[in-house]
Amino acid sequence: MSKRLTTTAGAPITDNQNSATAGERGPLLMQDYQLLEKLAHQNRERIPERVVHAKGWGAIGTLKITGDISAYTCAKVLQPGTETPMLARFSTVAGEQGAADHERDVRGFALKFYTEEGNWDLVGNNTPVFFLRDPYKFPDFIHTQKRHPKTNLRSPTAMWDYWSLSPEALHQVTILMSDRGLPVSPMHMNGYGSHTFGLWNEAGERFWVKFHFKTQQGHAHFTNSEAAEVVGQSREGYQEQLFGAIEAGNFPKWTLQIQIMPETEAEKTSFNPFDLTKVWPHSDYPVMTIGEFELNQNPENYFAEIENAAFSPSNTVPGIGASPDKVLQARIFSYADAHRYRLGTHYESLPVNAPKCPVHHYHKDGTMNALGQRSGHTDAYYEPNSISESAKEGGLQEPPLKISGDADRYNHRDGNDDYSQPRALHDLMDENQRTRLYANTAEAMAGVPEDIISRVLVHYDLISPEYGAGIRSARSKLSEMHDAAD
Ligand code: NDP
Ligand code: HEM
């Protein structure tokens, strides 16, 4: 039997096609509440899109832990044999919600694990590093990626101006302009937690950790011209491929690997292990395979389950913690703040964000708070109270972190080597990969004033003279092609 159509208040609707009017030719009756409700709801169908990573694709799955890292962490989600339900949302960074999927951009790789100890979110990218090491620069950096205030167009000049003055970005820019800057689908890329995080065990020992998710589908990439052709056919290629693969039962998988550094070793490394523009070399910190995740279910409703999803680096569980990485520290503030704006104060009441474990707290009231305060006792709505000892079972406490130094604004460039790691990446590419890297970089520089390009090429030469020369030669080829076409 078909379900009865109702107003949002549950009253039956007998006609959902013809407005109530005074006479056959109108005008409308103000009392046609059903029409008013329909129009009012339509006006509220859109919520603010994410300020970055607005275009995304997501699915539901399971994380399985196979390795034993109980010596490093007491987190239940990371114990051998544990299976945890999860949500993944992949995204591009700069484009708006309607942007084409196959654009050259960093891809977001956001994971939410619904553990029995609360939600653990790893909000990473498909790259192990980032464009900056001081979060103070993030809003300015993002302005260069978004539209110019006057032209309302993306501005390569702004991007290269910023990068030419921010050499720490060129490691990430090298990945962006390499093959990995344009994966064929979300299934064909790795994910990286990127930051250094903390793990701690029951004995109160801390270890620093990097998380890597390696695609089991293999890497596959498009060139710029292949992508242009694909975008000409469909702007939604990632959605089609991810949704289609899961509908067809071809469930994508990623292997979970970690790198571990004992806490005190961080003072001895030749590089700052909390610098987000750097990786930990594999030769010094080998990867350990500890599990895998599989995506095996499409959301029933994209808006409710993917658009409404709120991922935050502040969501950690006992046994997993933050690190002194300044960018991670800033993100701990930024995401929950964004969610309160984008989704509302009680965004964690939405089913996709709600923890799948008991929740007890003393926060009270607020817009759309359907659950009241959740201390576990109606009269115990403050603390301390003599009514009920609610919600404070002694959990494990994160070990203290030693802090040293004077409070100041330290120059994040002092003593930093911005060139060796991008050089290592450049040098591991074969000739064809380098040719594409140079060509993609040259193409991205089209229309940018020469003084900006000269400034950034100085940095490329410092990474490797071959890299600088390669970009110069690719630029010459491009302008010859344009001259020939004119
Ligand atoms: P390794 O030779 O041990 O590692 C090289 C890594 O580079 C591999 O993990 C490979 O990833 C990855 N890689 C290959 N091509 C690209 C590309 N176009 N874009 C991004 N990554 C790519 O050397 P090191 O550990 O000393 O690292 C050398 C450089 O490799 C680093 O400076 C960094 O730029 C890059 N890299 C390092 C990672 C790390 O955690 N150490 C992680 C990813 C990149 P895969 O095995 O997944 O194919
Ligand atoms: C999304 C801020 C750096 C990965 C977002 C959002 C904000 C934000 C406000 C939108 C959140 C929402 O509305 O739900 C910042 C700030 C950063 C920073 C302030 C640095 C200072 C990074 C880094 C990574 C990253 C380093 C990856 C390593 C992501 C991802 C999303 C996102 C994947 C999309 C999450 C989703 O799918 O909902 N960021 N970000 N960001 N960010 Fe960042």
Coordinates of C-alpha atoms and ligand atoms in Angstrom, one line a residue:
M1 CA 0.0 0.0 0.0
S2 CA 1.4 3.5 -0.9
K3 CA 2.2 5.7 2.0
R4 CA -0.2 8.5 2.9
L5 CA 1.1 12.0 1.8
T6 CA 1.2 14.4 4.7
T7 CA 2.3 17.9 5.7
T8 CA 5.4 18.0 7.9
A9 CA 3.1 18.1 10.9
G10 CA 1.5 14.8 9.8
A11 CA -1.8 16.0 8.4
P12 CA -3.0 14.2 5.3
I13 CA -2.6 16.0 2.0
T14 CA -5.3 15.3 -0.5
D15 CA -4.0 17.3 -3.5
N16 CA -0.3 18.0 -4.0
Q17 CA -0.7 19.5 -7.6
N18 CA -3.4 22.1 -7.5
S19 CA -3.1 25.3 -5.3
A20 CA -6.2 26.6 -3.4
T21 CA -7.5 29.7 -5.2
A22 CA -10.4 32.1 -5.0
G23 CA -12.2 30.9 -8.1
E24 CA -10.7 28.9 -10.9
R25 CA -8.4 31.6 -12.2
G26 CA -7.0 32.6 -8.8
P27 CA -5.7 34.5 -6.9
L28 CA -4.2 32.2 -4.3
L29 CA -5.6 31.7 -0.9
M30 CA -3.2 32.7 1.9
Q31 CA -4.6 29.8 3.9
D32 CA -3.1 27.2 1.5
Y33 CA -0.6 26.2 4.1
Q34 CA 0.5 23.2 2.1
L35 CA 1.7 25.4 -0.8
L36 CA 3.4 27.8 1.6
E37 CA 5.2 24.9 3.3
K38 CA 6.3 23.5 0.0
L39 CA 7.8 26.8 -1.1
A40 CA 9.3 27.6 2.3
H41 CA 11.1 24.2 2.4
Q42 CA 12.5 24.7 -1.1
N43 CA 14.0 28.0 0.0
R44 CA 15.9 26.1 2.7
E45 CA 17.1 23.1 0.8
R46 CA 20.6 24.4 0.5
I47 CA 23.0 24.7 3.4
P48 CA 26.3 26.6 3.1
E49 CA 28.8 24.5 1.1
R50 CA 32.1 23.7 2.8
V51 CA 34.4 26.7 2.5
V52 CA 37.0 24.2 1.0
H53 CA 36.5 20.7 -0.2
A54 CA 32.9 21.5 -1.3
K55 CA 32.7 18.9 -4.1
G56 CA 32.8 15.4 -2.7
W57 CA 31.9 11.7 -3.0
G58 CA 31.4 9.3 -0.2
A59 CA 30.6 5.8 0.9
I60 CA 30.2 3.5 3.9
G61 CA 32.4 0.6 4.9
T62 CA 34.5 -1.2 7.5
L63 CA 38.0 -0.9 8.9
K64 CA 39.6 -4.2 9.9
I65 CA 42.8 -4.3 12.0
T66 CA 45.0 -7.3 11.3
G67 CA 48.4 -6.3 12.8
D68 CA 49.3 -6.0 16.5
I69 CA 50.3 -2.5 17.6
S70 CA 49.1 -2.8 21.1
A71 CA 52.6 -1.9 22.3
Y72 CA 52.0 1.6 20.8
T73 CA 48.4 2.3 21.5
C74 CA 45.5 1.2 23.7
A75 CA 43.0 2.6 21.2
K76 CA 40.3 -0.2 20.9
V77 CA 39.8 0.7 17.2
L78 CA 43.4 -0.3 16.5
Q79 CA 43.5 -3.6 18.4
P80 CA 44.1 -6.8 16.3
G81 CA 40.9 -8.3 15.0
T82 CA 38.8 -5.2 15.5
E83 CA 36.2 -4.3 12.9
T84 CA 34.8 -0.8 12.9
P85 CA 32.0 0.7 10.8
M86 CA 33.2 3.8 8.9
L87 CA 32.3 6.6 6.5
A88 CA 34.7 8.0 3.8
R89 CA 34.3 11.2 1.9
F90 CA 36.7 12.1 -0.9
S91 CA 36.7 15.6 -2.3
T92 CA 38.6 18.2 -4.4
V93 CA 39.8 21.3 -2.5
A94 CA 39.1 24.4 -4.6
G95 CA 36.1 23.8 -6.7
E96 CA 32.5 24.6 -5.6
Q97 CA 29.9 21.9 -5.2
G98 CA 29.1 21.9 -8.9
A99 CA 32.8 21.7 -10.0
A100 CA 33.9 19.0 -12.4
D101 CA 35.3 16.0 -10.7
H102 CA 38.3 15.5 -13.0
E103 CA 40.1 18.8 -12.2
R104 CA 43.8 18.9 -11.2
D105 CA 43.7 19.4 -7.5
V106 CA 44.6 17.8 -4.2
R107 CA 42.0 15.3 -3.1
G108 CA 40.5 15.2 0.4
F109 CA 40.5 11.8 2.0
A110 CA 38.3 12.1 5.1
L111 CA 37.5 9.1 7.2
K112 CA 35.1 8.7 10.2
F113 CA 35.4 5.6 12.3
Y114 CA 32.4 4.9 14.6
T115 CA 34.4 3.3 17.4
E116 CA 33.0 2.0 20.7
E117 CA 35.0 4.8 22.4
G118 CA 33.5 7.6 20.3
N119 CA 34.1 8.8 16.7
W120 CA 37.7 8.9 15.4
D121 CA 38.1 11.1 12.4
L122 CA 41.2 11.1 10.1
V123 CA 40.7 14.1 7.8
G124 CA 43.5 13.6 5.4
N125 CA 44.4 14.2 1.8
N126 CA 45.7 12.0 -1.1
T127 CA 49.1 13.6 -0.4
P128 CA 51.5 13.1 2.5
V129 CA 52.4 16.8 2.9
F130 CA 50.6 20.2 2.6
F131 CA 51.2 23.7 1.2
L132 CA 52.1 25.3 4.5
R133 CA 53.5 24.6 7.9
D134 CA 52.0 27.6 9.8
P135 CA 48.2 27.7 9.9
Y136 CA 48.2 31.5 10.0
K137 CA 48.7 31.3 6.2
F138 CA 45.8 29.0 5.5
P139 CA 43.0 31.6 4.7
D140 CA 45.4 33.5 2.5
F141 CA 46.5 30.4 0.7
I142 CA 42.9 29.3 0.1
H143 CA 42.0 32.8 -1.2
T144 CA 44.6 32.2 -4.0
Q145 CA 42.8 28.9 -4.9
K146 CA 39.3 30.3 -5.0
R147 CA 37.9 33.0 -7.3
H148 CA 39.4 36.5 -7.8
P149 CA 37.1 39.1 -6.1
K150 CA 36.8 41.2 -9.2
T151 CA 37.0 38.8 -12.2
N152 CA 35.2 36.0 -10.3
L153 CA 37.6 33.7 -12.1
R154 CA 40.3 31.4 -10.7
S155 CA 43.6 33.2 -10.8
P156 CA 46.8 31.4 -11.7
T157 CA 48.6 34.7 -11.0
A158 CA 47.5 34.7 -7.4
M159 CA 48.4 31.0 -7.0
W160 CA 52.0 31.4 -8.4
D161 CA 52.5 34.8 -6.7
Y162 CA 51.7 33.1 -3.4
W163 CA 53.8 30.0 -4.2
S164 CA 56.7 32.1 -5.4
L165 CA 56.8 33.7 -1.9
S166 CA 56.2 30.4 -0.1
P167 CA 58.8 27.9 -1.1
E168 CA 57.6 25.5 1.6
A169 CA 54.6 24.9 -0.7
L170 CA 56.6 23.5 -3.6
H171 CA 56.8 20.0 -2.2
Q172 CA 53.0 19.8 -2.4
V173 CA 52.9 21.7 -5.7
T174 CA 55.3 19.0 -7.1
I175 CA 52.8 16.3 -6.2
L176 CA 49.9 18.4 -7.5
M177 CA 51.6 18.8 -10.9
S178 CA 52.7 15.2 -11.0
D179 CA 50.6 12.3 -12.2
R180 CA 49.1 12.0 -8.8
G181 CA 47.5 15.4 -9.1
L182 CA 44.8 14.0 -11.3
P183 CA 43.7 10.5 -10.3
V184 CA 41.2 8.6 -12.6
S185 CA 38.9 8.0 -9.6
P186 CA 38.8 8.1 -5.8
M187 CA 39.6 4.4 -5.9
H188 CA 42.9 5.0 -7.7
M189 CA 44.6 7.1 -5.1
N190 CA 46.3 6.7 -1.7
G191 CA 45.2 8.6 1.4
Y192 CA 47.5 10.0 4.0
G193 CA 46.7 11.3 7.5
S194 CA 49.5 13.7 6.5
H195 CA 50.1 15.2 10.0
T196 CA 52.1 13.5 12.7
F197 CA 49.7 12.2 15.3
G198 CA 50.3 10.7 18.8
L199 CA 49.7 7.2 19.9
W200 CA 49.8 6.2 23.6
N201 CA 49.7 2.9 25.4
E202 CA 48.4 1.8 28.8
A203 CA 51.8 2.3 30.3
G204 CA 51.6 6.0 29.5
E205 CA 54.3 5.8 26.7
R206 CA 53.8 8.1 23.7
F207 CA 54.8 7.4 20.1
W208 CA 54.5 9.6 17.1
V209 CA 52.7 8.1 14.1
K210 CA 51.9 8.8 10.4
F211 CA 48.9 7.0 8.9
H212 CA 48.9 5.9 5.2
F213 CA 46.1 4.3 3.2
K214 CA 47.4 2.6 0.1
T215 CA 45.0 1.9 -2.7
Q216 CA 44.5 -1.8 -3.6
Q217 CA 43.1 -0.8 -6.9
G218 CA 46.5 0.6 -8.1
H219 CA 47.4 4.1 -9.1
A220 CA 45.8 5.4 -12.3
H221 CA 45.9 9.0 -13.6
F222 CA 44.7 11.2 -16.4
T223 CA 46.8 13.7 -18.3
N224 CA 45.3 17.2 -18.5
S225 CA 44.1 16.6 -22.1
E226 CA 42.5 13.2 -21.2
A227 CA 40.7 14.8 -18.3
A228 CA 39.5 17.7 -20.5
E229 CA 37.9 15.1 -22.8
V230 CA 36.3 13.2 -19.8
V231 CA 34.9 16.5 -18.4
G232 CA 33.5 17.3 -21.8
Q233 CA 31.4 14.1 -21.5
S234 CA 30.6 14.2 -17.7
R235 CA 31.4 16.5 -14.9
E236 CA 30.5 13.8 -12.4
G237 CA 33.0 11.1 -13.2
Y238 CA 34.1 10.4 -9.7
Q239 CA 30.5 10.0 -8.4
E240 CA 29.7 7.8 -11.3
Q241 CA 32.7 5.5 -10.8
L242 CA 32.6 5.3 -7.0
F243 CA 28.8 4.8 -6.8
G244 CA 28.8 2.5 -9.8
A245 CA 31.7 0.3 -8.5
I246 CA 29.9 -0.2 -5.1
E247 CA 26.5 -0.8 -6.8
A248 CA 28.2 -3.5 -8.9
G249 CA 29.7 -5.2 -5.9
N250 CA 33.3 -4.1 -6.8
F251 CA 34.2 -2.9 -3.3
P252 CA 37.3 -0.7 -3.2
K253 CA 39.9 -1.3 -0.5
W254 CA 42.9 0.5 1.0
T255 CA 45.7 -1.0 3.1
L256 CA 46.4 0.8 6.3
Q257 CA 50.0 1.3 7.1
I258 CA 51.7 3.3 9.8
Q259 CA 55.2 4.8 10.5
I260 CA 56.2 5.0 14.2
M261 CA 58.7 7.2 15.9
P262 CA 59.4 7.0 19.7
E263 CA 58.5 10.2 21.5
T264 CA 62.0 11.4 22.4
E265 CA 63.4 10.7 19.0
A266 CA 61.5 13.7 17.7
E267 CA 64.2 15.9 19.3
K268 CA 67.0 14.2 17.3
T269 CA 65.7 14.0 13.7
S270 CA 67.5 16.1 11.1
F271 CA 64.1 17.6 10.1
N272 CA 61.2 18.7 12.3
P273 CA 58.8 15.7 12.3
F274 CA 55.9 18.0 13.1
D275 CA 56.4 20.0 9.9
L276 CA 53.5 19.3 7.6
T277 CA 55.5 20.1 4.5
K278 CA 57.8 17.1 5.2
V279 CA 57.4 13.3 5.1
W280 CA 59.2 10.8 7.3
P281 CA 61.6 9.0 4.9
H282 CA 60.6 5.4 4.6
S283 CA 64.3 4.3 5.0
D284 CA 64.4 5.8 8.5
Y285 CA 60.8 5.0 9.4
P286 CA 59.6 1.9 7.5
V287 CA 55.9 1.4 7.0
M288 CA 54.1 -1.3 9.0
T289 CA 50.9 -2.8 7.5
I290 CA 48.2 -3.1 10.2
G291 CA 44.9 -3.5 8.4
E292 CA 42.6 -2.4 5.6
F293 CA 39.3 -0.8 4.9
E294 CA 36.7 -1.6 2.4
L295 CA 33.9 0.6 1.1
N296 CA 30.9 -1.6 0.5
Q297 CA 27.7 0.5 0.8
N298 CA 26.4 3.5 -1.0
P299 CA 24.5 6.1 1.0
E300 CA 20.7 5.9 0.6
N301 CA 20.6 9.7 0.6
Y302 CA 23.6 11.8 -0.5
F303 CA 22.5 14.9 1.3
A304 CA 21.8 13.3 4.7
E305 CA 24.8 11.0 4.7
I306 CA 27.6 12.8 2.8
E307 CA 26.7 16.5 2.6
N308 CA 25.7 16.5 6.3
A309 CA 28.9 14.6 7.3
A310 CA 31.1 16.6 9.7
F311 CA 34.7 15.4 9.9
S312 CA 37.0 16.9 12.4
P313 CA 40.6 16.4 13.5
S314 CA 39.3 17.1 17.0
N315 CA 37.5 13.8 17.0
T316 CA 40.0 11.4 18.6
V317 CA 39.7 8.5 21.0
P318 CA 41.7 7.3 24.0
G319 CA 45.1 5.9 22.7
I320 CA 45.2 8.4 19.8
G321 CA 46.1 12.0 20.2
A322 CA 47.4 15.2 18.5
S323 CA 51.0 16.3 18.1
P324 CA 52.6 19.7 18.3
D325 CA 52.1 20.1 14.5
K326 CA 50.8 23.7 14.4
V327 CA 48.5 23.1 11.5
L328 CA 46.9 20.1 13.2
Q329 CA 46.5 22.3 16.3
A330 CA 44.6 25.0 14.3
R331 CA 42.5 22.4 12.5
I332 CA 41.4 21.1 16.0
F333 CA 39.6 24.5 16.3
S334 CA 38.6 25.1 12.8
Y335 CA 36.4 22.1 11.8
A336 CA 34.0 22.0 14.7
D337 CA 33.6 25.7 14.3
A338 CA 32.8 25.2 10.6
H339 CA 30.3 22.5 11.5
R340 CA 28.4 24.7 14.0
Y341 CA 28.1 27.3 11.2
R342 CA 27.4 25.0 8.3
L343 CA 25.1 22.4 10.0
G344 CA 24.2 23.9 13.4
T345 CA 25.1 23.6 17.0
H346 CA 23.8 20.1 17.3
Y347 CA 25.4 18.7 14.2
E348 CA 26.4 15.6 16.1
S349 CA 22.8 14.7 16.6
L350 CA 22.5 14.1 12.8
P351 CA 22.6 10.3 12.3
V352 CA 25.7 10.4 10.1
N353 CA 27.7 12.3 12.8
A354 CA 26.2 10.6 15.9
P355 CA 28.6 8.4 17.7
K356 CA 27.5 4.7 17.9
C357 CA 28.3 4.6 21.6
P358 CA 26.6 6.1 24.6
V359 CA 27.0 9.9 24.9
H360 CA 26.9 11.8 28.2
H361 CA 27.6 15.5 28.7
Y362 CA 26.3 18.6 30.5
H363 CA 25.9 20.8 27.4
K364 CA 22.4 22.3 27.5
D365 CA 19.7 23.5 25.1
G366 CA 20.5 25.2 21.8
T367 CA 18.9 25.1 18.3
M368 CA 17.4 21.7 17.4
N369 CA 18.5 20.0 20.6
A370 CA 16.1 17.1 20.6
L371 CA 17.9 15.2 23.3
G372 CA 18.3 17.6 26.1
Q373 CA 21.4 17.6 28.2
R374 CA 22.8 14.1 28.2
S375 CA 24.3 13.6 31.7
G376 CA 22.3 10.5 32.2
H377 CA 20.1 11.9 34.9
T378 CA 17.3 14.5 34.5
D379 CA 18.2 16.6 37.5
A380 CA 22.0 16.3 37.2
Y381 CA 22.4 19.1 34.6
Y382 CA 25.4 20.7 36.2
E383 CA 28.6 19.5 37.8
P384 CA 29.7 19.0 40.6
N385 CA 26.3 17.8 41.8
S386 CA 25.2 15.6 44.7
I387 CA 22.5 13.8 42.7
S388 CA 24.2 11.5 40.4
E389 CA 27.8 10.6 39.6
S390 CA 27.1 10.5 35.9
A391 CA 29.3 10.0 33.0
K392 CA 32.7 10.2 34.5
E393 CA 34.0 6.7 34.5
G394 CA 37.8 7.0 34.9
G395 CA 39.1 6.5 31.4
L396 CA 42.8 6.3 30.5
Q397 CA 44.5 9.7 30.6
E398 CA 46.8 10.8 27.8
P399 CA 50.4 11.1 29.1
P400 CA 51.6 14.6 29.7
L401 CA 53.6 16.3 26.9
K402 CA 56.8 18.2 27.8
I403 CA 56.7 21.7 26.5
S404 CA 59.7 24.0 26.3
G405 CA 60.7 27.4 25.0
D406 CA 59.4 31.0 25.2
A407 CA 56.0 32.0 23.9
D408 CA 56.7 34.1 20.8
R409 CA 55.9 34.3 17.0
Y410 CA 58.7 32.1 15.6
N411 CA 59.6 32.5 11.9
H412 CA 58.4 29.2 10.4
R413 CA 61.1 29.5 7.7
D414 CA 64.1 29.6 10.1
G415 CA 66.3 26.6 9.7
N416 CA 64.0 24.8 7.4
D417 CA 65.1 23.0 4.3
D418 CA 62.3 23.4 1.7
Y419 CA 64.2 21.8 -1.1
S420 CA 65.6 18.3 -0.2
Q421 CA 62.3 16.4 0.0
P422 CA 60.8 17.8 -3.3
R423 CA 64.2 17.0 -4.8
A424 CA 63.9 13.4 -3.6
L425 CA 60.4 13.2 -5.1
H426 CA 61.6 14.7 -8.4
D427 CA 64.5 12.3 -8.6
L428 CA 62.4 9.2 -8.0
M429 CA 60.2 10.0 -11.1
D430 CA 61.2 8.4 -14.4
E431 CA 61.8 10.4 -17.5
N432 CA 58.2 10.3 -18.7
Q433 CA 56.8 11.2 -15.3
R434 CA 59.2 14.2 -15.2
T435 CA 58.2 15.3 -18.7
R436 CA 54.5 15.3 -17.6
L437 CA 55.5 17.1 -14.4
Y438 CA 57.2 19.9 -16.3
A439 CA 54.4 20.2 -18.9
N440 CA 51.7 20.3 -16.2
T441 CA 53.6 23.0 -14.3
A442 CA 54.2 25.1 -17.4
E443 CA 50.5 24.8 -18.4
A444 CA 49.4 25.9 -14.9
M445 CA 51.7 29.0 -15.3
A446 CA 49.9 30.2 -18.5
G447 CA 49.2 33.9 -18.3
V448 CA 51.2 34.5 -15.1
P449 CA 53.4 37.6 -15.3
E450 CA 57.1 36.9 -16.0
D451 CA 58.4 38.5 -12.8
I452 CA 56.4 36.0 -10.7
I453 CA 57.5 33.1 -12.8
S454 CA 61.2 34.1 -12.5
R455 CA 60.8 34.3 -8.8
V456 CA 59.3 30.8 -8.5
L457 CA 61.8 29.3 -10.9
V458 CA 64.6 30.4 -8.6
H459 CA 63.1 28.0 -6.1
Y460 CA 62.7 25.2 -8.6
D461 CA 66.4 25.6 -9.5
L462 CA 67.2 25.2 -5.8
I463 CA 65.2 22.0 -5.7
S464 CA 67.1 20.8 -8.7
P465 CA 68.6 22.6 -11.7
E466 CA 67.1 19.8 -13.9
Y467 CA 63.6 20.6 -12.5
G468 CA 64.0 24.4 -13.3
A469 CA 65.4 23.7 -16.7
G470 CA 62.6 21.2 -17.4
I471 CA 59.9 23.7 -16.6
R472 CA 61.6 26.4 -18.8
S473 CA 61.9 24.1 -21.7
A474 CA 58.2 23.0 -21.3
R475 CA 57.2 26.7 -21.3
S476 CA 59.1 27.3 -24.5
K477 CA 57.4 24.4 -26.1
L478 CA 54.0 25.7 -25.1
S479 CA 54.6 29.1 -26.4
E480 CA 55.9 27.7 -29.7
M481 CA 52.7 25.7 -30.0
H482 CA 50.6 28.8 -29.3
D483 CA 52.7 30.8 -31.8
A484 CA 52.1 28.0 -34.4
A485 CA 48.4 28.0 -33.7
D486 CA 48.1 31.8 -34.1
Ligands
NDP1 P1 60.8 6.2 -1.0 O1 61.5 5.9 -2.3 O2 60.9 5.1 0.1 O3 59.3 6.5 -1.1 C1 58.9 7.2 -2.3 C2 57.4 7.3 -2.2 O4 57.0 8.2 -3.2 C3 56.6 6.1 -2.4 O5 55.9 5.9 -1.2 C4 55.6 6.4 -3.5 O6 54.3 6.1 -3.0 C5 55.7 7.9 -3.6 N1 55.5 8.4 -4.9 C6 55.9 8.0 -6.1 N2 55.5 8.9 -7.1 C7 54.8 9.9 -6.5 C8 54.2 11.1 -6.9 N3 54.1 11.4 -8.2 N4 53.6 11.9 -6.0 C9 53.7 11.5 -4.7 N5 54.3 10.4 -4.2 C10 54.9 9.6 -5.1 O7 61.5 7.5 -0.5 P2 61.3 8.5 0.8 O8 60.5 7.9 1.8 O9 62.6 9.0 1.1 O10 60.5 9.7 0.1 C11 61.0 10.3 -1.1 C12 60.0 11.3 -1.5 O11 58.8 10.5 -1.9 C13 59.5 12.3 -0.4 O12 60.3 13.4 -0.4 C14 58.1 12.5 -0.8 O13 58.1 13.6 -1.7 C15 57.6 11.3 -1.5 N6 56.8 10.4 -0.7 C16 57.2 9.9 0.5 C17 56.3 9.3 1.4 C18 56.8 9.0 2.8 O14 55.9 8.8 3.6 N7 58.1 8.8 3.0 C19 54.9 9.1 1.0 C20 54.6 9.5 -0.3 C21 55.5 10.2 -1.0 P3 53.6 4.6 -3.2 O15 54.5 3.7 -2.5 O16 52.3 4.8 -2.5 O17 53.4 4.4 -4.6
HEM2 C1 37.6 20.7 5.0 C2 39.9 24.1 7.4 C3 44.2 22.1 6.4 C4 41.8 18.2 4.7 C5 37.9 21.8 5.7 C6 36.9 22.7 6.2 C7 37.5 23.7 6.9 C8 38.9 23.4 6.8 C9 36.9 24.9 7.6 C10 35.4 22.6 5.9 C11 34.8 21.8 7.0 C12 33.3 21.6 6.9 O1 32.6 22.5 6.6 O2 32.8 20.4 7.1 C13 41.3 23.9 7.4 C14 42.3 24.7 8.0 C15 43.5 24.1 7.7 C16 43.2 22.9 6.9 C17 42.0 25.9 8.9 C18 44.9 24.5 8.1 C19 45.2 25.5 8.9 C20 43.9 20.8 5.9 C21 44.9 19.7 5.8 C22 44.2 18.7 5.3 C23 42.8 19.0 5.1 C24 46.3 19.9 6.1 C25 44.7 17.3 5.0 C26 45.8 16.8 5.4 C27 40.5 18.6 4.6 C28 39.4 17.7 4.1 C29 38.2 18.4 4.2 C30 38.5 19.7 4.7 C31 39.6 16.3 3.6 C32 36.9 17.9 3.7 C33 36.3 17.1 4.8 C34 35.0 16.5 4.4 O3 35.0 15.6 3.5 O4 33.9 16.9 4.9 N1 39.1 22.3 6.1 N2 41.9 22.8 6.7 N3 42.7 20.3 5.5 N4 39.9 19.8 5.0 FE1 40.9 21.3 5.8

